[in-house]
Amino acid sequence: MAYLHIGMNVMLEDRRIIGIFDLDNTSTSRRTREFLQGAEREGVVQSACEDIPRSFVVCDHPYHRQIVYLSQINSQTLGKRAQGKGE
């Protein structure tokens, strides 16, 4: 099994990752804002950062529909890590 480190000692199983998104680019989208607000209302948003979040990762979860993790690592770096090409 492969894991992706997204911050604050949070490791996600690669096979559970649905998508990695950039908050700066997607926050201008009404649909994305509605998605994140709904996830927050449902209590499925988890922070994996100590600073201002730069990206979010949507994951499949065995006990919930999905979990959203906020990360201070940018989406490009997370994408490279997920492909095994990053840090």
PDB file of N, CA and C in Angstrom:
ATOM      1  N   MET A   1       0.838  -1.181   0.000  1.00  0.00           N
ATOM      2  CA  MET A   1       0.000   0.000   0.000  1.00  0.00           C
ATOM      3  C   MET A   1       0.883   1.245   0.000  1.00  0.00           C
ATOM      4  N   ALA A   2       0.489   2.256  -0.771  1.00  0.00           N
ATOM      5  CA  ALA A   2       1.214   3.517  -0.823  1.00  0.00           C
ATOM      6  C   ALA A   2       0.412   4.582  -0.074  1.00  0.00           C
ATOM      7  N   TYR A   3       1.148   5.488   0.553  1.00  0.00           N
ATOM      8  CA  TYR A   3       0.526   6.556   1.319  1.00  0.00           C
ATOM      9  C   TYR A   3       1.039   7.910   0.861  1.00  0.00           C
ATOM     10  N   LEU A   4       0.199   8.940   1.039  1.00  0.00           N
ATOM     11  CA  LEU A   4       0.555  10.305   0.690  1.00  0.00           C
ATOM     12  C   LEU A   4       0.558  11.137   1.969  1.00  0.00           C
ATOM     13  N   HIS A   5       1.687  11.788   2.261  1.00  0.00           N
ATOM     14  CA  HIS A   5       1.791  12.682   3.414  1.00  0.00           C
ATOM     15  C   HIS A   5       1.274  14.049   2.991  1.00  0.00           C
ATOM     16  N   ILE A   6       0.229  14.546   3.680  1.00  0.00           N
ATOM     17  CA  ILE A   6      -0.353  15.837   3.295  1.00  0.00           C
ATOM     18  C   ILE A   6      -0.123  16.924   4.335  1.00  0.00           C
ATOM     19  N   GLY A   7       0.532  16.599   5.441  1.00  0.00           N
ATOM     20  CA  GLY A   7       0.819  17.596   6.474  1.00  0.00           C
ATOM     21  C   GLY A   7       0.423  17.132   7.849  1.00  0.00           C
ATOM     22  N   MET A   8       1.042  17.754   8.861  1.00  0.00           N
ATOM     23  CA  MET A   8       0.759  17.473  10.278  1.00  0.00           C
ATOM     24  C   MET A   8       0.633  15.976  10.573  1.00  0.00           C
ATOM     25  N   ASN A   9       1.553  15.203  10.090  1.00  0.00           N
ATOM     26  CA  ASN A   9       1.566  13.763  10.329  1.00  0.00           C
ATOM     27  C   ASN A   9       0.321  13.041   9.830  1.00  0.00           C
ATOM     28  N   VAL A  10      -0.348  13.609   8.838  1.00  0.00           N
ATOM     29  CA  VAL A  10      -1.517  12.966   8.229  1.00  0.00           C
ATOM     30  C   VAL A  10      -1.060  12.238   6.973  1.00  0.00           C
ATOM     31  N   MET A  11      -1.288  10.936   6.953  1.00  0.00           N
ATOM     32  CA  MET A  11      -0.952  10.095   5.810  1.00  0.00           C
ATOM     33  C   MET A  11      -2.251   9.510   5.265  1.00  0.00           C
ATOM     34  N   LEU A  12      -2.423   9.622   3.958  1.00  0.00           N
ATOM     35  CA  LEU A  12      -3.631   9.087   3.319  1.00  0.00           C
ATOM     36  C   LEU A  12      -3.262   7.933   2.407  1.00  0.00           C
ATOM     37  N   GLU A  13      -4.064   6.915   2.449  1.00  0.00           N
ATOM     38  CA  GLU A  13      -3.865   5.776   1.562  1.00  0.00           C
ATOM     39  C   GLU A  13      -4.180   6.222   0.126  1.00  0.00           C
ATOM     40  N   ASP A  14      -3.224   6.022  -0.782  1.00  0.00           N
ATOM     41  CA  ASP A  14      -3.381   6.486  -2.172  1.00  0.00           C
ATOM     42  C   ASP A  14      -4.690   6.032  -2.806  1.00  0.00           C
ATOM     43  N   ARG A  15      -5.074   4.805  -2.567  1.00  0.00           N
ATOM     44  CA  ARG A  15      -6.267   4.274  -3.239  1.00  0.00           C
ATOM     45  C   ARG A  15      -7.559   4.946  -2.780  1.00  0.00           C
ATOM     46  N   ARG A  16      -7.513   5.684  -1.673  1.00  0.00           N
ATOM     47  CA  ARG A  16      -8.699   6.368  -1.159  1.00  0.00           C
ATOM     48  C   ARG A  16      -8.848   7.793  -1.694  1.00  0.00           C
ATOM     49  N   ILE A  17      -7.814   8.315  -2.337  1.00  0.00           N
ATOM     50  CA  ILE A  17      -7.844   9.702  -2.809  1.00  0.00           C
ATOM     51  C   ILE A  17      -8.711   9.815  -4.066  1.00  0.00           C
ATOM     52  N   ILE A  18      -9.703  10.680  -3.983  1.00  0.00           N
ATOM     53  CA  ILE A  18     -10.592  10.944  -5.110  1.00  0.00           C
ATOM     54  C   ILE A  18     -10.031  12.095  -5.947  1.00  0.00           C
ATOM     55  N   GLY A  19      -9.520  13.132  -5.280  1.00  0.00           N
ATOM     56  CA  GLY A  19      -8.977  14.277  -5.995  1.00  0.00           C
ATOM     57  C   GLY A  19      -8.185  15.202  -5.107  1.00  0.00           C
ATOM     58  N   ILE A  20      -7.256  15.931  -5.728  1.00  0.00           N
ATOM     59  CA  ILE A  20      -6.431  16.932  -5.057  1.00  0.00           C
ATOM     60  C   ILE A  20      -6.702  18.258  -5.756  1.00  0.00           C
ATOM     61  N   PHE A  21      -7.079  19.276  -4.974  1.00  0.00           N
ATOM     62  CA  PHE A  21      -7.533  20.535  -5.570  1.00  0.00           C
ATOM     63  C   PHE A  21      -6.823  21.736  -4.959  1.00  0.00           C
ATOM     64  N   ASP A  22      -6.593  22.743  -5.775  1.00  0.00           N
ATOM     65  CA  ASP A  22      -5.952  23.981  -5.358  1.00  0.00           C
ATOM     66  C   ASP A  22      -7.021  24.931  -4.823  1.00  0.00           C
ATOM     67  N   LEU A  23      -6.874  25.395  -3.597  1.00  0.00           N
ATOM     68  CA  LEU A  23      -7.889  26.282  -3.019  1.00  0.00           C
ATOM     69  C   LEU A  23      -7.946  27.643  -3.704  1.00  0.00           C
ATOM     70  N   ASP A  24      -6.811  28.187  -4.120  1.00  0.00           N
ATOM     71  CA  ASP A  24      -6.827  29.498  -4.788  1.00  0.00           C
ATOM     72  C   ASP A  24      -7.625  29.458  -6.084  1.00  0.00           C
ATOM     73  N   ASN A  25      -7.440  28.420  -6.868  1.00  0.00           N
ATOM     74  CA  ASN A  25      -8.142  28.322  -8.152  1.00  0.00           C
ATOM     75  C   ASN A  25      -9.592  27.909  -7.998  1.00  0.00           C
ATOM     76  N   THR A  26      -9.863  26.985  -7.108  1.00  0.00           N
ATOM     77  CA  THR A  26     -11.220  26.450  -7.008  1.00  0.00           C
ATOM     78  C   THR A  26     -12.137  27.277  -6.129  1.00  0.00           C
ATOM     79  N   SER A  27     -11.582  28.128  -5.263  1.00  0.00           N
ATOM     80  CA  SER A  27     -12.439  28.904  -4.361  1.00  0.00           C
ATOM     81  C   SER A  27     -13.269  29.937  -5.114  1.00  0.00           C
ATOM     82  N   THR A  28     -12.913  30.236  -6.351  1.00  0.00           N
ATOM     83  CA  THR A  28     -13.710  31.173  -7.146  1.00  0.00           C
ATOM     84  C   THR A  28     -14.927  30.490  -7.767  1.00  0.00           C
ATOM     85  N   SER A  29     -14.963  29.174  -7.719  1.00  0.00           N
ATOM     86  CA  SER A  29     -16.079  28.414  -8.283  1.00  0.00           C
ATOM     87  C   SER A  29     -17.219  28.302  -7.263  1.00  0.00           C
ATOM     88  N   ARG A  30     -18.400  28.671  -7.680  1.00  0.00           N
ATOM     89  CA  ARG A  30     -19.574  28.573  -6.802  1.00  0.00           C
ATOM     90  C   ARG A  30     -19.826  27.132  -6.379  1.00  0.00           C
ATOM     91  N   ARG A  31     -19.686  26.196  -7.320  1.00  0.00           N
ATOM     92  CA  ARG A  31     -19.919  24.777  -7.006  1.00  0.00           C
ATOM     93  C   ARG A  31     -18.929  24.268  -5.963  1.00  0.00           C
ATOM     94  N   THR A  32     -17.675  24.687  -6.103  1.00  0.00           N
ATOM     95  CA  THR A  32     -16.665  24.249  -5.135  1.00  0.00           C
ATOM     96  C   THR A  32     -16.951  24.837  -3.763  1.00  0.00           C
ATOM     97  N   ARG A  33     -17.301  26.117  -3.708  1.00  0.00           N
ATOM     98  CA  ARG A  33     -17.641  26.732  -2.418  1.00  0.00           C
ATOM     99  C   ARG A  33     -18.822  26.007  -1.775  1.00  0.00           C
ATOM    100  N   GLU A  34     -19.837  25.697  -2.570  1.00  0.00           N
ATOM    101  CA  GLU A  34     -21.003  24.973  -2.046  1.00  0.00           C
ATOM    102  C   GLU A  34     -20.605  23.581  -1.552  1.00  0.00           C
ATOM    103  N   PHE A  35     -19.731  22.889  -2.310  1.00  0.00           N
ATOM    104  CA  PHE A  35     -19.255  21.568  -1.901  1.00  0.00           C
ATOM    105  C   PHE A  35     -18.532  21.645  -0.558  1.00  0.00           C
ATOM    106  N   LEU A  36     -17.602  22.607  -0.428  1.00  0.00           N
ATOM    107  CA  LEU A  36     -16.832  22.732   0.813  1.00  0.00           C
ATOM    108  C   LEU A  36     -17.720  23.159   1.986  1.00  0.00           C
ATOM    109  N   GLN A  37     -18.674  24.041   1.740  1.00  0.00           N
ATOM    110  CA  GLN A  37     -19.598  24.446   2.798  1.00  0.00           C
ATOM    111  C   GLN A  37     -20.451  23.262   3.249  1.00  0.00           C
ATOM    112  N   GLY A  38     -20.908  22.449   2.297  1.00  0.00           N
ATOM    113  CA  GLY A  38     -21.691  21.262   2.639  1.00  0.00           C
ATOM    114  C   GLY A  38     -20.867  20.254   3.427  1.00  0.00           C
ATOM    115  N   ALA A  39     -19.623  20.064   3.016  1.00  0.00           N
ATOM    116  CA  ALA A  39     -18.730  19.141   3.739  1.00  0.00           C
ATOM    117  C   ALA A  39     -18.486  19.635   5.158  1.00  0.00           C
ATOM    118  N   GLU A  40     -18.341  20.945   5.304  1.00  0.00           N
ATOM    119  CA  GLU A  40     -18.139  21.522   6.634  1.00  0.00           C
ATOM    120  C   GLU A  40     -19.384  21.326   7.500  1.00  0.00           C
ATOM    121  N   ARG A  41     -20.567  21.544   6.926  1.00  0.00           N
ATOM    122  CA  ARG A  41     -21.821  21.332   7.663  1.00  0.00           C
ATOM    123  C   ARG A  41     -21.958  19.876   8.105  1.00  0.00           C
ATOM    124  N   GLU A  42     -21.512  18.948   7.246  1.00  0.00           N
ATOM    125  CA  GLU A  42     -21.600  17.520   7.563  1.00  0.00           C
ATOM    126  C   GLU A  42     -20.517  17.077   8.548  1.00  0.00           C
ATOM    127  N   GLY A  43     -19.558  17.950   8.831  1.00  0.00           N
ATOM    128  CA  GLY A  43     -18.493  17.621   9.777  1.00  0.00           C
ATOM    129  C   GLY A  43     -17.430  16.702   9.208  1.00  0.00           C
ATOM    130  N   VAL A  44     -17.233  16.729   7.883  1.00  0.00           N
ATOM    131  CA  VAL A  44     -16.255  15.826   7.261  1.00  0.00           C
ATOM    132  C   VAL A  44     -15.014  16.563   6.762  1.00  0.00           C
ATOM    133  N   VAL A  45     -14.792  17.798   7.239  1.00  0.00           N
ATOM    134  CA  VAL A  45     -13.588  18.551   6.876  1.00  0.00           C
ATOM    135  C   VAL A  45     -12.589  18.413   8.011  1.00  0.00           C
ATOM    136  N   GLN A  46     -11.387  17.982   7.679  1.00  0.00           N
ATOM    137  CA  GLN A  46     -10.312  17.808   8.656  1.00  0.00           C
ATOM    138  C   GLN A  46      -9.128  18.671   8.243  1.00  0.00           C
ATOM    139  N   SER A  47      -8.521  19.334   9.198  1.00  0.00           N
ATOM    140  CA  SER A  47      -7.358  20.155   8.886  1.00  0.00           C
ATOM    141  C   SER A  47      -6.082  19.343   9.092  1.00  0.00           C
ATOM    142  N   ALA A  48      -5.193  19.422   8.109  1.00  0.00           N
ATOM    143  CA  ALA A  48      -3.880  18.787   8.201  1.00  0.00           C
ATOM    144  C   ALA A  48      -2.808  19.860   8.065  1.00  0.00           C
ATOM    145  N   CYS A  49      -3.136  21.071   8.542  1.00  0.00           N
ATOM    146  CA  CYS A  49      -2.176  22.163   8.393  1.00  0.00           C
ATOM    147  C   CYS A  49      -2.176  23.053   9.625  1.00  0.00           C
ATOM    148  N   GLU A  50      -1.048  23.703   9.824  1.00  0.00           N
ATOM    149  CA  GLU A  50      -0.898  24.649  10.922  1.00  0.00           C
ATOM    150  C   GLU A  50      -0.974  26.089  10.422  1.00  0.00           C
ATOM    151  N   ASP A  51      -1.012  26.261   9.124  1.00  0.00           N
ATOM    152  CA  ASP A  51      -1.013  27.577   8.509  1.00  0.00           C
ATOM    153  C   ASP A  51      -2.220  27.684   7.582  1.00  0.00           C
ATOM    154  N   ILE A  52      -2.252  28.696   6.767  1.00  0.00           N
ATOM    155  CA  ILE A  52      -3.353  28.887   5.819  1.00  0.00           C
ATOM    156  C   ILE A  52      -3.355  27.740   4.808  1.00  0.00           C
ATOM    157  N   PRO A  53      -4.496  27.065   4.637  1.00  0.00           N
ATOM    158  CA  PRO A  53      -4.547  25.954   3.677  1.00  0.00           C
ATOM    159  C   PRO A  53      -4.387  26.439   2.239  1.00  0.00           C
ATOM    160  N   ARG A  54      -3.667  25.641   1.446  1.00  0.00           N
ATOM    161  CA  ARG A  54      -3.439  25.969   0.037  1.00  0.00           C
ATOM    162  C   ARG A  54      -4.130  24.981  -0.889  1.00  0.00           C
ATOM    163  N   SER A  55      -4.522  23.827  -0.339  1.00  0.00           N
ATOM    164  CA  SER A  55      -5.166  22.800  -1.164  1.00  0.00           C
ATOM    165  C   SER A  55      -6.114  21.986  -0.303  1.00  0.00           C
ATOM    166  N   PHE A  56      -6.932  21.182  -0.966  1.00  0.00           N
ATOM    167  CA  PHE A  56      -7.744  20.215  -0.232  1.00  0.00           C
ATOM    168  C   PHE A  56      -7.758  18.903  -1.000  1.00  0.00           C
ATOM    169  N   VAL A  57      -7.866  17.831  -0.222  1.00  0.00           N
ATOM    170  CA  VAL A  57      -7.843  16.481  -0.773  1.00  0.00           C
ATOM    171  C   VAL A  57      -9.158  15.814  -0.390  1.00  0.00           C
ATOM    172  N   VAL A  58      -9.863  15.300  -1.377  1.00  0.00           N
ATOM    173  CA  VAL A  58     -11.123  14.596  -1.138  1.00  0.00           C
ATOM    174  C   VAL A  58     -10.821  13.098  -1.171  1.00  0.00           C
ATOM    175  N   CYS A  59     -11.245  12.405  -0.114  1.00  0.00           N
ATOM    176  CA  CYS A  59     -10.954  10.972   0.013  1.00  0.00           C
ATOM    177  C   CYS A  59     -12.214  10.170   0.257  1.00  0.00           C
ATOM    178  N   ASP A  60     -12.210   8.988  -0.287  1.00  0.00           N
ATOM    179  CA  ASP A  60     -13.212   7.979   0.018  1.00  0.00           C
ATOM    180  C   ASP A  60     -12.949   7.550   1.455  1.00  0.00           C
ATOM    181  N   HIS A  61     -13.977   7.209   2.191  1.00  0.00           N
ATOM    182  CA  HIS A  61     -13.799   6.799   3.581  1.00  0.00           C
ATOM    183  C   HIS A  61     -14.716   5.619   3.875  1.00  0.00           C
ATOM    184  N   PRO A  62     -14.231   4.627   4.612  1.00  0.00           N
ATOM    185  CA  PRO A  62     -15.060   3.442   4.848  1.00  0.00           C
ATOM    186  C   PRO A  62     -16.315   3.707   5.685  1.00  0.00           C
ATOM    187  N   TYR A  63     -16.317   4.774   6.515  1.00  0.00           N
ATOM    188  CA  TYR A  63     -17.458   5.027   7.401  1.00  0.00           C
ATOM    189  C   TYR A  63     -18.279   6.255   7.031  1.00  0.00           C
ATOM    190  N   HIS A  64     -17.765   7.065   6.106  1.00  0.00           N
ATOM    191  CA  HIS A  64     -18.466   8.264   5.657  1.00  0.00           C
ATOM    192  C   HIS A  64     -18.495   8.240   4.135  1.00  0.00           C
ATOM    193  N   ARG A  65     -19.330   9.097   3.577  1.00  0.00           N
ATOM    194  CA  ARG A  65     -19.369   9.223   2.115  1.00  0.00           C
ATOM    195  C   ARG A  65     -18.012   9.655   1.608  1.00  0.00           C
ATOM    196  N   GLN A  66     -17.421  10.655   2.262  1.00  0.00           N
ATOM    197  CA  GLN A  66     -16.092  11.139   1.901  1.00  0.00           C
ATOM    198  C   GLN A  66     -15.575  12.041   3.013  1.00  0.00           C
ATOM    199  N   ILE A  67     -14.275  12.278   3.016  1.00  0.00           N
ATOM    200  CA  ILE A  67     -13.624  13.169   3.960  1.00  0.00           C
ATOM    201  C   ILE A  67     -12.840  14.199   3.144  1.00  0.00           C
ATOM    202  N   VAL A  68     -12.834  15.444   3.605  1.00  0.00           N
ATOM    203  CA  VAL A  68     -12.076  16.509   2.953  1.00  0.00           C
ATOM    204  C   VAL A  68     -10.967  16.933   3.911  1.00  0.00           C
ATOM    205  N   TYR A  69      -9.735  16.847   3.445  1.00  0.00           N
ATOM    206  CA  TYR A  69      -8.581  17.263   4.244  1.00  0.00           C
ATOM    207  C   TYR A  69      -8.026  18.562   3.680  1.00  0.00           C
ATOM    208  N   LEU A  70      -7.802  19.552   4.553  1.00  0.00           N
ATOM    209  CA  LEU A  70      -7.172  20.801   4.161  1.00  0.00           C
ATOM    210  C   LEU A  70      -5.677  20.669   4.386  1.00  0.00           C
ATOM    211  N   SER A  71      -4.878  21.110   3.428  1.00  0.00           N
ATOM    212  CA  SER A  71      -3.429  20.994   3.519  1.00  0.00           C
ATOM    213  C   SER A  71      -2.764  22.311   3.157  1.00  0.00           C
ATOM    214  N   GLN A  72      -1.665  22.625   3.827  1.00  0.00           N
ATOM    215  CA  GLN A  72      -0.915  23.835   3.468  1.00  0.00           C
ATOM    216  C   GLN A  72       0.068  23.567   2.339  1.00  0.00           C
ATOM    217  N   ILE A  73       0.173  22.310   1.908  1.00  0.00           N
ATOM    218  CA  ILE A  73       1.026  21.939   0.777  1.00  0.00           C
ATOM    219  C   ILE A  73       0.232  22.188  -0.502  1.00  0.00           C
ATOM    220  N   ASN A  74       0.865  22.824  -1.493  1.00  0.00           N
ATOM    221  CA  ASN A  74       0.107  23.149  -2.704  1.00  0.00           C
ATOM    222  C   ASN A  74      -0.260  21.882  -3.484  1.00  0.00           C
ATOM    223  N   SER A  75      -1.268  22.015  -4.323  1.00  0.00           N
ATOM    224  CA  SER A  75      -1.816  20.861  -5.039  1.00  0.00           C
ATOM    225  C   SER A  75      -0.816  20.245  -6.011  1.00  0.00           C
ATOM    226  N   GLN A  76       0.052  21.052  -6.614  1.00  0.00           N
ATOM    227  CA  GLN A  76       1.050  20.510  -7.544  1.00  0.00           C
ATOM    228  C   GLN A  76       2.021  19.584  -6.809  1.00  0.00           C
ATOM    229  N   THR A  77       2.491  20.013  -5.646  1.00  0.00           N
ATOM    230  CA  THR A  77       3.411  19.178  -4.863  1.00  0.00           C
ATOM    231  C   THR A  77       2.721  17.897  -4.418  1.00  0.00           C
ATOM    232  N   LEU A  78       1.482  18.005  -3.948  1.00  0.00           N
ATOM    233  CA  LEU A  78       0.752  16.801  -3.540  1.00  0.00           C
ATOM    234  C   LEU A  78       0.547  15.863  -4.722  1.00  0.00           C
ATOM    235  N   GLY A  79       0.225  16.426  -5.891  1.00  0.00           N
ATOM    236  CA  GLY A  79       0.048  15.603  -7.086  1.00  0.00           C
ATOM    237  C   GLY A  79       1.321  14.857  -7.453  1.00  0.00           C
ATOM    238  N   LYS A  80       2.450  15.527  -7.373  1.00  0.00           N
ATOM    239  CA  LYS A  80       3.734  14.873  -7.666  1.00  0.00           C
ATOM    240  C   LYS A  80       4.041  13.786  -6.647  1.00  0.00           C
ATOM    241  N   ARG A  81       3.764  14.069  -5.381  1.00  0.00           N
ATOM    242  CA  ARG A  81       3.977  13.059  -4.344  1.00  0.00           C
ATOM    243  C   ARG A  81       3.112  11.830  -4.595  1.00  0.00           C
ATOM    244  N   ALA A  82       1.867  12.073  -4.988  1.00  0.00           N
ATOM    245  CA  ALA A  82       0.934  10.965  -5.235  1.00  0.00           C
ATOM    246  C   ALA A  82       1.412  10.101  -6.401  1.00  0.00           C
ATOM    247  N   GLN A  83       2.098  10.717  -7.356  1.00  0.00           N
ATOM    248  CA  GLN A  83       2.624   9.976  -8.509  1.00  0.00           C
ATOM    249  C   GLN A  83       4.005   9.407  -8.243  1.00  0.00           C
ATOM    250  N   GLY A  84       4.524   9.645  -7.051  1.00  0.00           N
ATOM    251  CA  GLY A  84       5.836   9.135  -6.698  1.00  0.00           C
ATOM    252  C   GLY A  84       6.981   9.938  -7.277  1.00  0.00           C
ATOM    253  N   LYS A  85       6.715  11.183  -7.692  1.00  0.00           N
ATOM    254  CA  LYS A  85       7.752  12.003  -8.323  1.00  0.00           C
ATOM    255  C   LYS A  85       8.170  13.163  -7.423  1.00  0.00           C
ATOM    256  N   GLY A  86       7.559  13.270  -6.257  1.00  0.00           N
ATOM    257  CA  GLY A  86       7.815  14.427  -5.407  1.00  0.00           C
ATOM    258  C   GLY A  86       8.812  14.165  -4.314  1.00  0.00           C
ATOM    259  N   GLU A  87       8.846  15.117  -3.401  1.00  0.00           N
ATOM    260  CA  GLU A  87       9.786  15.154  -2.286  1.00  0.00           C
ATOM    261  C   GLU A  87       9.870  13.860  -1.521  1.00  0.00           C
TER     262      GLU A  87
END
